[in-house]
Amino acid sequence: MEDSSFESLTQVLQEDILSRLPLKSLVKFILVSKKWASIFRGPRIRLCS
């Protein structure tokens, strides 16, 4: 069985997916996961309102 979890995706793909979410959802994800929070602190993510 293939691993279909978000964690199995490359970091670049994770960043691309998460960068497309609404700001309200992003805040929730940042609070849930330290890894996701670190993605948003990276240089490639620019949050737009």
PDB file of C-alpha atoms in Angstrom:
ATOM      1  CA  MET A   1       0.000   0.000   0.000  1.00  0.00           C
ATOM      2  CA  GLU A   2       1.348   3.439  -0.933  1.00  0.00           C
ATOM      3  CA  ASP A   3       1.798   6.148   1.675  1.00  0.00           C
ATOM      4  CA  SER A   4      -0.731   8.838   0.754  1.00  0.00           C
ATOM      5  CA  SER A   5      -0.074  11.166   3.671  1.00  0.00           C
ATOM      6  CA  PHE A   6       0.843  14.821   3.354  1.00  0.00           C
ATOM      7  CA  GLU A   7       4.211  14.021   4.935  1.00  0.00           C
ATOM      8  CA  SER A   8       5.157  11.816   1.966  1.00  0.00           C
ATOM      9  CA  LEU A   9       5.095  14.841  -0.378  1.00  0.00           C
ATOM     10  CA  THR A  10       8.224  16.858  -1.092  1.00  0.00           C
ATOM     11  CA  GLN A  11       8.725  20.052   0.927  1.00  0.00           C
ATOM     12  CA  VAL A  12       8.276  22.179  -2.213  1.00  0.00           C
ATOM     13  CA  LEU A  13       4.931  20.544  -2.971  1.00  0.00           C
ATOM     14  CA  GLN A  14       3.817  20.918   0.656  1.00  0.00           C
ATOM     15  CA  GLU A  15       4.714  24.615   0.519  1.00  0.00           C
ATOM     16  CA  ASP A  16       2.801  25.051  -2.728  1.00  0.00           C
ATOM     17  CA  ILE A  17      -0.329  23.397  -1.331  1.00  0.00           C
ATOM     18  CA  LEU A  18      -0.261  25.248   1.980  1.00  0.00           C
ATOM     19  CA  SER A  19       0.437  28.615   0.339  1.00  0.00           C
ATOM     20  CA  ARG A  20      -2.885  28.369  -1.509  1.00  0.00           C
ATOM     21  CA  LEU A  21      -4.995  28.022   1.631  1.00  0.00           C
ATOM     22  CA  PRO A  22      -7.028  30.907   3.073  1.00  0.00           C
ATOM     23  CA  LEU A  23      -5.318  32.842   5.864  1.00  0.00           C
ATOM     24  CA  LYS A  24      -7.784  31.597   8.496  1.00  0.00           C
ATOM     25  CA  SER A  25      -6.933  27.979   7.653  1.00  0.00           C
ATOM     26  CA  LEU A  26      -3.205  28.712   7.674  1.00  0.00           C
ATOM     27  CA  VAL A  27      -3.392  30.060  11.212  1.00  0.00           C
ATOM     28  CA  LYS A  28      -5.113  26.857  12.351  1.00  0.00           C
ATOM     29  CA  PHE A  29      -2.514  24.652  10.649  1.00  0.00           C
ATOM     30  CA  ILE A  30       0.362  26.641  12.160  1.00  0.00           C
ATOM     31  CA  LEU A  31      -1.083  26.048  15.629  1.00  0.00           C
ATOM     32  CA  VAL A  32      -1.507  22.310  14.996  1.00  0.00           C
ATOM     33  CA  SER A  33       1.881  21.378  13.560  1.00  0.00           C
ATOM     34  CA  LYS A  34       5.399  22.611  14.312  1.00  0.00           C
ATOM     35  CA  LYS A  35       6.524  21.361  10.891  1.00  0.00           C
ATOM     36  CA  TRP A  36       3.812  23.327   9.086  1.00  0.00           C
ATOM     37  CA  ALA A  37       4.637  26.392  11.175  1.00  0.00           C
ATOM     38  CA  SER A  38       8.288  26.110  10.108  1.00  0.00           C
ATOM     39  CA  ILE A  39       7.227  25.978   6.447  1.00  0.00           C
ATOM     40  CA  PHE A  40       5.539  29.356   6.795  1.00  0.00           C
ATOM     41  CA  ARG A  41       8.633  30.864   8.357  1.00  0.00           C
ATOM     42  CA  GLY A  42      10.626  29.826   5.288  1.00  0.00           C
ATOM     43  CA  PRO A  43      11.727  32.268   2.589  1.00  0.00           C
ATOM     44  CA  ARG A  44       9.527  30.838  -0.181  1.00  0.00           C
ATOM     45  CA  ILE A  45       6.175  31.488   1.489  1.00  0.00           C
ATOM     46  CA  ARG A  46       4.670  34.940   1.296  1.00  0.00           C
ATOM     47  CA  LEU A  47       1.327  35.332   2.999  1.00  0.00           C
ATOM     48  CA  CYS A  48      -1.071  37.606   1.147  1.00  0.00           C
ATOM     49  CA  SER A  49      -4.400  38.828   2.465  1.00  0.00           C
TER      50      SER A  49
END
